[in-house]
Tab-separated table of C-alpha atoms in Angstrom:
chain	number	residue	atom	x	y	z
A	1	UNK	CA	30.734	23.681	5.014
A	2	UNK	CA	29.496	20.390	4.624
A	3	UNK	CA	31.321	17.941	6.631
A	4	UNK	CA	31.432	14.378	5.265
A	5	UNK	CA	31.467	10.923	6.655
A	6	UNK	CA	34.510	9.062	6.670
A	7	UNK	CA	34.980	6.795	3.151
A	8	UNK	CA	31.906	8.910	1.227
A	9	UNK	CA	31.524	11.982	-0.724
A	10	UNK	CA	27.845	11.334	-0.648
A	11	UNK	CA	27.102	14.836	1.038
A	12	UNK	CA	29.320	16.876	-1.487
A	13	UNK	CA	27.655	15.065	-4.543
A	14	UNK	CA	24.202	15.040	-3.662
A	15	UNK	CA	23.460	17.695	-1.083
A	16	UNK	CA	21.094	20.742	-1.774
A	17	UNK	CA	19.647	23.321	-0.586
A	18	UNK	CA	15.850	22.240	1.023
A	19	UNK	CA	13.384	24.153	1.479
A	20	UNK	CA	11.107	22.650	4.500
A	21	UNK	CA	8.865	24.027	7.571
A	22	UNK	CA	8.507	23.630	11.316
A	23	UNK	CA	5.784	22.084	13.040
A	24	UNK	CA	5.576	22.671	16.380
A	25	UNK	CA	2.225	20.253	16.570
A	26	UNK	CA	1.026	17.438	15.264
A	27	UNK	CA	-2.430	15.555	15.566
A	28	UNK	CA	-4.595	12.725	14.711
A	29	UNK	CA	-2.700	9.813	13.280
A	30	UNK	CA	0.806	11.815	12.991
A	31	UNK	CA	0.879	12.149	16.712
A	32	UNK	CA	2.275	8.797	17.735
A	33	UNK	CA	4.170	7.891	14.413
A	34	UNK	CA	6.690	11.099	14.243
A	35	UNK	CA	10.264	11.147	15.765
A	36	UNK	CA	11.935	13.303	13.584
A	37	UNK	CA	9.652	15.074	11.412
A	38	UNK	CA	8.005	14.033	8.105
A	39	UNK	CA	9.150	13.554	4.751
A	40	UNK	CA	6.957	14.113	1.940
A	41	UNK	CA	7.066	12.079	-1.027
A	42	UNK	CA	4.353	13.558	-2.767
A	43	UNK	CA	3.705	14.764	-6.438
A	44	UNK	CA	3.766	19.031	-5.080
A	45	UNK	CA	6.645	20.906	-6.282
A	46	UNK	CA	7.982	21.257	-2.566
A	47	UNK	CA	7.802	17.176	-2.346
A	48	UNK	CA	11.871	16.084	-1.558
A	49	UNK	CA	12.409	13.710	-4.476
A	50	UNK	CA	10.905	16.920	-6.812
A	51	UNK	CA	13.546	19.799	-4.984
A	52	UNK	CA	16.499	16.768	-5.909
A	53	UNK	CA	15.348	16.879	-9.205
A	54	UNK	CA	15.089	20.853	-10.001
A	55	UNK	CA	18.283	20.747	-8.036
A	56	UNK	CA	19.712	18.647	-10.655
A	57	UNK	CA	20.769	15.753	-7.953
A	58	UNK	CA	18.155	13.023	-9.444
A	59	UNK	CA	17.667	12.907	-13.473
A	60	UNK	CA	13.690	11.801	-12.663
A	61	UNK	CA	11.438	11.853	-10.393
A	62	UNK	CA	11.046	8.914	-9.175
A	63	UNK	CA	11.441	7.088	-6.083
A	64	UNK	CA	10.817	3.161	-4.554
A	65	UNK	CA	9.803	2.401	-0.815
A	66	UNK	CA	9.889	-0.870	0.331
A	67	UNK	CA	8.779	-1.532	3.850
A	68	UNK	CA	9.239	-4.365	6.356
A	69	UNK	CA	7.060	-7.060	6.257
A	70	UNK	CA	6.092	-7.172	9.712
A	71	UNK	CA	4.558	-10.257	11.226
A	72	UNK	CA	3.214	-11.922	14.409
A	73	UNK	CA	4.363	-10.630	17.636
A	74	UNK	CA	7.699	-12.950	18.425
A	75	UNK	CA	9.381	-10.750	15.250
A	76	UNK	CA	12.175	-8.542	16.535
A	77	UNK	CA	12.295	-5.786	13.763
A	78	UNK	CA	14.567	-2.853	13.972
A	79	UNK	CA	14.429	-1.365	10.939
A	80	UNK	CA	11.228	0.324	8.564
A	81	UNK	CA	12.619	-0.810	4.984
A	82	UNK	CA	14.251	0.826	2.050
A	83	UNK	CA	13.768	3.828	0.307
A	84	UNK	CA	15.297	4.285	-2.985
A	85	UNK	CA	15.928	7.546	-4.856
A	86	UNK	CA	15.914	8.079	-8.782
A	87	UNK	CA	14.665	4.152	-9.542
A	88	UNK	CA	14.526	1.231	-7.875
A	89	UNK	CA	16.756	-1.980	-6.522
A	90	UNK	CA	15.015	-5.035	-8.918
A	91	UNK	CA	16.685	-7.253	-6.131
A	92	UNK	CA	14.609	-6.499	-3.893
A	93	UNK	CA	11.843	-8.125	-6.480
A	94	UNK	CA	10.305	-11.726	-5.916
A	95	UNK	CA	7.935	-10.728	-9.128
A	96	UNK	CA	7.948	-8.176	-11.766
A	97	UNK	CA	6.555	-4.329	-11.228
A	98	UNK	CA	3.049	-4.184	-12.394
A	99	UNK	CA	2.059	-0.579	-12.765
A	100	UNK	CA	-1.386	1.011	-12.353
A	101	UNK	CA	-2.805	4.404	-12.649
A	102	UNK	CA	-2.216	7.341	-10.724
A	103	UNK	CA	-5.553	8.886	-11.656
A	104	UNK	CA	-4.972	12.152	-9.386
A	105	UNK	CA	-5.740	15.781	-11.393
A	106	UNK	CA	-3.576	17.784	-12.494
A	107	UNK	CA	-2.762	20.355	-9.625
A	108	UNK	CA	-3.359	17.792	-7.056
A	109	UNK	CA	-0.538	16.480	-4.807
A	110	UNK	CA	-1.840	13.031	-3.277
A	111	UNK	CA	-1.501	9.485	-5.275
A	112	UNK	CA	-4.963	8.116	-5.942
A	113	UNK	CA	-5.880	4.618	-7.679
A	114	UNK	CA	-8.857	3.230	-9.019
A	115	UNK	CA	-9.898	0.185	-6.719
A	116	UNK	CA	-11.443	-2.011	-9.397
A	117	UNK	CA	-12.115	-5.164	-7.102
A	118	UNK	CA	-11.455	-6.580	-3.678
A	119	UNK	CA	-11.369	-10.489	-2.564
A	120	UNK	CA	-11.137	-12.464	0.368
A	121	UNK	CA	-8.817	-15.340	-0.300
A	122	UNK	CA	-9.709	-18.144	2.793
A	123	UNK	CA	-7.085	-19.451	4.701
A	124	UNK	CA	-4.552	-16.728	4.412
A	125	UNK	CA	-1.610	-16.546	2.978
A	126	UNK	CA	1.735	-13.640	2.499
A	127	UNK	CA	1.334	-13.798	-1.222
A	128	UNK	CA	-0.404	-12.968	-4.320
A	129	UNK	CA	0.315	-16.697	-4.845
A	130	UNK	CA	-1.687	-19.303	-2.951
A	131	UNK	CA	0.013	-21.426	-0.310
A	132	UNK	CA	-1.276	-24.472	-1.115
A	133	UNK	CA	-4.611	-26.282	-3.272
A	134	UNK	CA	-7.726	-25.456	-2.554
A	135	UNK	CA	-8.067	-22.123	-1.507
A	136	UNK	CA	-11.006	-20.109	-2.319
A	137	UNK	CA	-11.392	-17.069	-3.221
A	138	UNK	CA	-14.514	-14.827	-3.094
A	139	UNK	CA	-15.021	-11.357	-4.505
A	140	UNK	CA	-16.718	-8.605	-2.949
A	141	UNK	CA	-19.994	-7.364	-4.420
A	142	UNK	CA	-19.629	-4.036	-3.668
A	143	UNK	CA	-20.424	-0.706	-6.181
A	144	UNK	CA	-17.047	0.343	-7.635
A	145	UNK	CA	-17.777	3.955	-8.207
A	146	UNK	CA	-19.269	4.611	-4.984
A	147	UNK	CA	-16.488	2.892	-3.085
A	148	UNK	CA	-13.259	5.344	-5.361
A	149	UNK	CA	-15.953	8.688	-5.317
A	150	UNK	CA	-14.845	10.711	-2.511
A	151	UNK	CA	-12.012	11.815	-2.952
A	152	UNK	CA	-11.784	11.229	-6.904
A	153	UNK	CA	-10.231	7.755	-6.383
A	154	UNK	CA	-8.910	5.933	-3.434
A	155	UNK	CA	-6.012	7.278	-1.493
A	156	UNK	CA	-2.654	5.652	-1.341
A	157	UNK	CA	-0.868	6.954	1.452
A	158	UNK	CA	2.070	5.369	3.414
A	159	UNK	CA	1.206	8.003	6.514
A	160	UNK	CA	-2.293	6.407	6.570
A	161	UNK	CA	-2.359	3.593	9.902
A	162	UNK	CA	-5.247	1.554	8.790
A	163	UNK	CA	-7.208	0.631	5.856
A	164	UNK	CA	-9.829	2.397	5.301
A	165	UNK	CA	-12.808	1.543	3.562
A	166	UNK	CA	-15.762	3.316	2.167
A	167	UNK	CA	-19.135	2.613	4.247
A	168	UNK	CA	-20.453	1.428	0.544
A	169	UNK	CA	-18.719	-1.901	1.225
A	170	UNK	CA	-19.548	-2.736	4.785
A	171	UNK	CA	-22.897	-5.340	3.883
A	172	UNK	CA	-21.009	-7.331	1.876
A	173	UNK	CA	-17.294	-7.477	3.560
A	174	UNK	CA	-19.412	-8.102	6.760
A	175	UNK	CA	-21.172	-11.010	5.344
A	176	UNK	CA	-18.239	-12.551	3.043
A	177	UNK	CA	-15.998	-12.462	5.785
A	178	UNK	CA	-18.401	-14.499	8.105
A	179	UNK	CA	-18.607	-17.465	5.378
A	180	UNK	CA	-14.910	-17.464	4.937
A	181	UNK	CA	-13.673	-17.056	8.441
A	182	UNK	CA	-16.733	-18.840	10.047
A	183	UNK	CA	-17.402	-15.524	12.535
A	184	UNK	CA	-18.555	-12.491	12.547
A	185	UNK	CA	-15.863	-9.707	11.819
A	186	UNK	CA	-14.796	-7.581	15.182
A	187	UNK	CA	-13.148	-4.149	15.170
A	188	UNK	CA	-12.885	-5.047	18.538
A	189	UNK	CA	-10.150	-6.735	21.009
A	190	UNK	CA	-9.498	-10.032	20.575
A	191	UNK	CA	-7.247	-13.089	22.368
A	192	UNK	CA	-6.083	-14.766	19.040
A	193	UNK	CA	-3.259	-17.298	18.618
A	194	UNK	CA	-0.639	-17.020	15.762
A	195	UNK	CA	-2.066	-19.571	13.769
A	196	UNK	CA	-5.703	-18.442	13.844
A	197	UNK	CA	-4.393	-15.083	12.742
A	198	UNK	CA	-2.516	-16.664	10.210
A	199	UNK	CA	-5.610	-18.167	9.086
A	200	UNK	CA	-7.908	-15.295	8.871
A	201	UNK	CA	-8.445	-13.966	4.738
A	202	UNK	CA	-6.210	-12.497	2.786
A	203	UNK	CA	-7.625	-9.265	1.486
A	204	UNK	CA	-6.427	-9.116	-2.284
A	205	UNK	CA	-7.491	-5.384	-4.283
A	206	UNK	CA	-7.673	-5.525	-7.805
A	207	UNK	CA	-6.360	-1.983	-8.941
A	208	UNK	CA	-6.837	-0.235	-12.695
A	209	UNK	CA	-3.660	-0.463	-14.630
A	210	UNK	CA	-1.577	1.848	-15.860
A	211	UNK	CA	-2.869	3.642	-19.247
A	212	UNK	CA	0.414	2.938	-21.352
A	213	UNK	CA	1.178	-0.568	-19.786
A	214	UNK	CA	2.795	-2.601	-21.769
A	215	UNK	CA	0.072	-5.321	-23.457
A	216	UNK	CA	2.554	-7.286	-25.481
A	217	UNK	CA	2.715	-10.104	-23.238
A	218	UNK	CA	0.336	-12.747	-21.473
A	219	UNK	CA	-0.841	-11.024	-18.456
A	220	UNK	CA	-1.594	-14.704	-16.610
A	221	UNK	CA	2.104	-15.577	-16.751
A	222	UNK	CA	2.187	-12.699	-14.360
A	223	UNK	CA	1.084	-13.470	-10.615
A	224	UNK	CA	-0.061	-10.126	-9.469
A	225	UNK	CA	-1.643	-9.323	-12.703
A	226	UNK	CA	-5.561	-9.844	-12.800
A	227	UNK	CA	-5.462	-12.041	-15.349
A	228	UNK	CA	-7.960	-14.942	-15.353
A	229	UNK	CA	-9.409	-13.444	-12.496
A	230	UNK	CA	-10.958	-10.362	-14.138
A	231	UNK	CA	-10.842	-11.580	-17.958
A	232	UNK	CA	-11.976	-7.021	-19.295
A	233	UNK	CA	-9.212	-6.096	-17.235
A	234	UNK	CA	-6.442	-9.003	-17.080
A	235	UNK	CA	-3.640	-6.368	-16.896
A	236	UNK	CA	-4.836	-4.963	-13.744
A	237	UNK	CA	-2.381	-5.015	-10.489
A	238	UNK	CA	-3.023	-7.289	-7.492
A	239	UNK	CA	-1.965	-6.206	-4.340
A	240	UNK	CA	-2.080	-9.300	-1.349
A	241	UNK	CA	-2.964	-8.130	2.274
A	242	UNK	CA	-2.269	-10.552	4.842
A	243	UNK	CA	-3.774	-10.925	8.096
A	244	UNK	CA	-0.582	-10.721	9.668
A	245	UNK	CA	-0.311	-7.161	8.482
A	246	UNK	CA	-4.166	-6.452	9.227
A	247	UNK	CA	-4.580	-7.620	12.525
A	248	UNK	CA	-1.822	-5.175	15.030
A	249	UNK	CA	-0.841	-7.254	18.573
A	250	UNK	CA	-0.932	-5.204	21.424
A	251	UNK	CA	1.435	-7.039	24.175
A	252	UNK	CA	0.434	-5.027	27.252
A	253	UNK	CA	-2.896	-6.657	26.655
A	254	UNK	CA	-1.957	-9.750	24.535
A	255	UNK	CA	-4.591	-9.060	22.338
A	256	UNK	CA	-5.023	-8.349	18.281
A	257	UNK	CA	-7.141	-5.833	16.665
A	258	UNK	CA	-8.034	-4.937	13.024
A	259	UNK	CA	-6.704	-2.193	11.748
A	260	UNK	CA	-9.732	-1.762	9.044
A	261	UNK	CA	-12.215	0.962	9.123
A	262	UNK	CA	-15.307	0.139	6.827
A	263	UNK	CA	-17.532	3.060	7.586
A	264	UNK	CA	-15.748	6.059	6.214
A	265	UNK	CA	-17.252	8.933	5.131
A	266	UNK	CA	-14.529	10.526	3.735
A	267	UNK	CA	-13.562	8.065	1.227
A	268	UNK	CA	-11.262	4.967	0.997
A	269	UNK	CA	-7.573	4.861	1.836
A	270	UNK	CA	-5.192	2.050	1.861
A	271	UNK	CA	-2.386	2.978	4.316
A	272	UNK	CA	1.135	1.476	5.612
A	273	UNK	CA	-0.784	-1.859	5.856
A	274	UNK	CA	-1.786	-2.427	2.381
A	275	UNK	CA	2.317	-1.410	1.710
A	276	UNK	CA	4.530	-3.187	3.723
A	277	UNK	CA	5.845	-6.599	2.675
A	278	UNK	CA	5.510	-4.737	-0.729
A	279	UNK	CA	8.084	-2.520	-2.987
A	280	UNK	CA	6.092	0.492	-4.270
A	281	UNK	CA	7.848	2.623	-7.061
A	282	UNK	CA	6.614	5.415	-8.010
A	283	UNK	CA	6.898	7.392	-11.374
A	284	UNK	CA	5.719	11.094	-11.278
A	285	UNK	CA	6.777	12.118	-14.544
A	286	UNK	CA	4.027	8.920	-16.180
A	287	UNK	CA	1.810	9.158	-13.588
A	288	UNK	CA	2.195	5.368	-12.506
C-alpha cells in the first residue's frame, strides 16, 4: 500500500498509476545532467502532467516551472526552483504572464515558438527593465524565417544546456556584439571578472504572441510586452537573458565560457539558460 509521510495525505489523494521506461544509457547533453531519471513535461499523451490528468488527479493540463536564477560564481545554490502542477503560484510573479504561441502541429510533442526578434541591450542588466538611463539597445538584422525554419519554429526546451542559434544569425550577432561590448565575441575560455560579466549584453528575444491574447489593454504598460519596441506586434512577449546566465564559470580553471552556439544546423533552441530567473507556465489545452 501506499505509505504516507507523517502530517500529509498527499500520496493517498494524488497518487496514480505511471506508466514510464528504463534507460539504461544516456548520451549527449543528458549524460552529465541526470541523477535520477527524467521527467517529461511534454505535450505526448505519456507526458506526467497529461497521465495526472486522464487519471483524474489534475482538472487541466497545465503546469509552471520556475528555475533558480543562478548568478556569478560566489552564489551558493542548493536548490533548481519550483515546479507547479495544475496552475501556477502568481507570487512567485514580479510582472504579469505574457503568453505567446505554441505553434507546434498537431501530433507533435515538443513546444516550439516563433522567434520574432532578438536585441542586445549594452551594459547588461537581470531584467526586461533597464537598470538605469541610457542604455541602448540594438536589434539584430537577421532573416526571421530562416532563423524559426528547421524544425517548424524554434525549440523551447528546459533539457537543452545552451542557446542555440541558427547559423542564419551569426554575421550580424558577431558584428553587433563587437560594437556593444567593444570585442570580438569568443566561444572560447576566458579570465573575466564579475563585473565585466555583468557588463556584457543582455540578449532580449522578442517572441509571437499568443493567438487569443487578450488585446483589451495597453500593451506598453506591460514591461515584457513588445510594445513600443515592435509597434505591428506590441503584444509580443519579451524574454531578458542576462550575461550572468550566458556566460557558465568553471572554478577548476577560473574561467567563463558562453554557453551560445550560433552555427546550428539543426535549427534554433533556447534551453535552461533562456529559462531560469524566469516562471514559465504552460497551457496544453490553448496551446500557450
Amino acid at each position: 500500500g501506499i505509505q504516507e509521510a507523517d502530517g500529509t495525505d498527499v500520496p493517498k489523494r494524488f497518487g496514480f498509476p505511471l506508466v514510464f521506461a528504463c534507460q539504461t544509457e544516456a548520451l549527449g547533453w543528458y549524460s552529465s545532467q541526470v541523477r535520477d531519471g527524467i521527467m517529461g513535461f511534454s505535450t505526448a499523451r505519456t507526458s506526467f502532467v497529461n497521465q495526472m490528468v486522464f487519471q483524474d488527479k489534475l482538472k487541466y493540463p497545465r503546469f509552471c516551472m520556475c528555475f533558480e536564477n543562478r548568478m556569478m560564481n560566489g552564489m551558493d545554490i542548493r536548490g533548481s526552483g519550483v515546479v507547479t502542477l495544475g496552475g501556477y503560484n502568481p507570487k512567485i510573479l514580479d510582472a504579469p504572464l505574457v503568453f505567446v504561441q505554441n505553434i507546434a502541429k498537431q501530433g507533435e510533442t515538443r513546444y516550439k515558438i516563433h522567434v520574432r526578434n532578438i536585441f542586445f541591450r549594452q551594459g547588461g542588466g537581470q531584467s526586461i527593465v533597464q537598470e538605469r538611463d541610457g542604455q541602448s539597445v540594438v536589434k539584430l538584422n537577421f532573416n526571421e524565417e530562416l532563423f524559426n525554419a528547421k524544425n517548424g519554429g524554434t525549440i523551447l526546451d528546459s533539457g537543452v544546456p545552451l542557446l542555440i542559434f541558427d547559423a542564419s544569425i551569426q554575421d550580424t550577432f558577431m558584428a553587433e556584439w563587437k560594437k556593444l561590448a567593444g570585442q570580438q565575441f569568443s566561444f572560447g575560455k576566458m579570465i573575466l571578472t564579475e563585473k565585466e560579466v555583468q557588463s556584457l549584453p543582455t540578449i532580449i528575444i522578442q517572441i509571437a504572441a499568443h493567438d487569443g491574447i487578450d488585446k483589451s489593454f495597453n500593451p506598453r504598460t506591460v514591461p515584457n510586452m513588445a510594445g513600443d519596441r515592435d509597434p505591428r506586434h506590441p503584444f509580443d512577449g519579451l524574454l531578458a537573458i542576462p550575461s550572468s546566465h550566458y556566460m557558465e564559470y568553471n572554478p577548476s580553471t577560473g574561467t567563463y565560457r558562453a554557453k551560445i552556439s550560433l552555427d546550428s544546423k539543426l535549427g534554433s533552441f533556447l534551453g535552461i539558460n533562456a529559462m531560469q530567473g524566469h516562471a514559465f507556465f504552460y497551457d496544453l489545452a490553448k496551446d500557450r
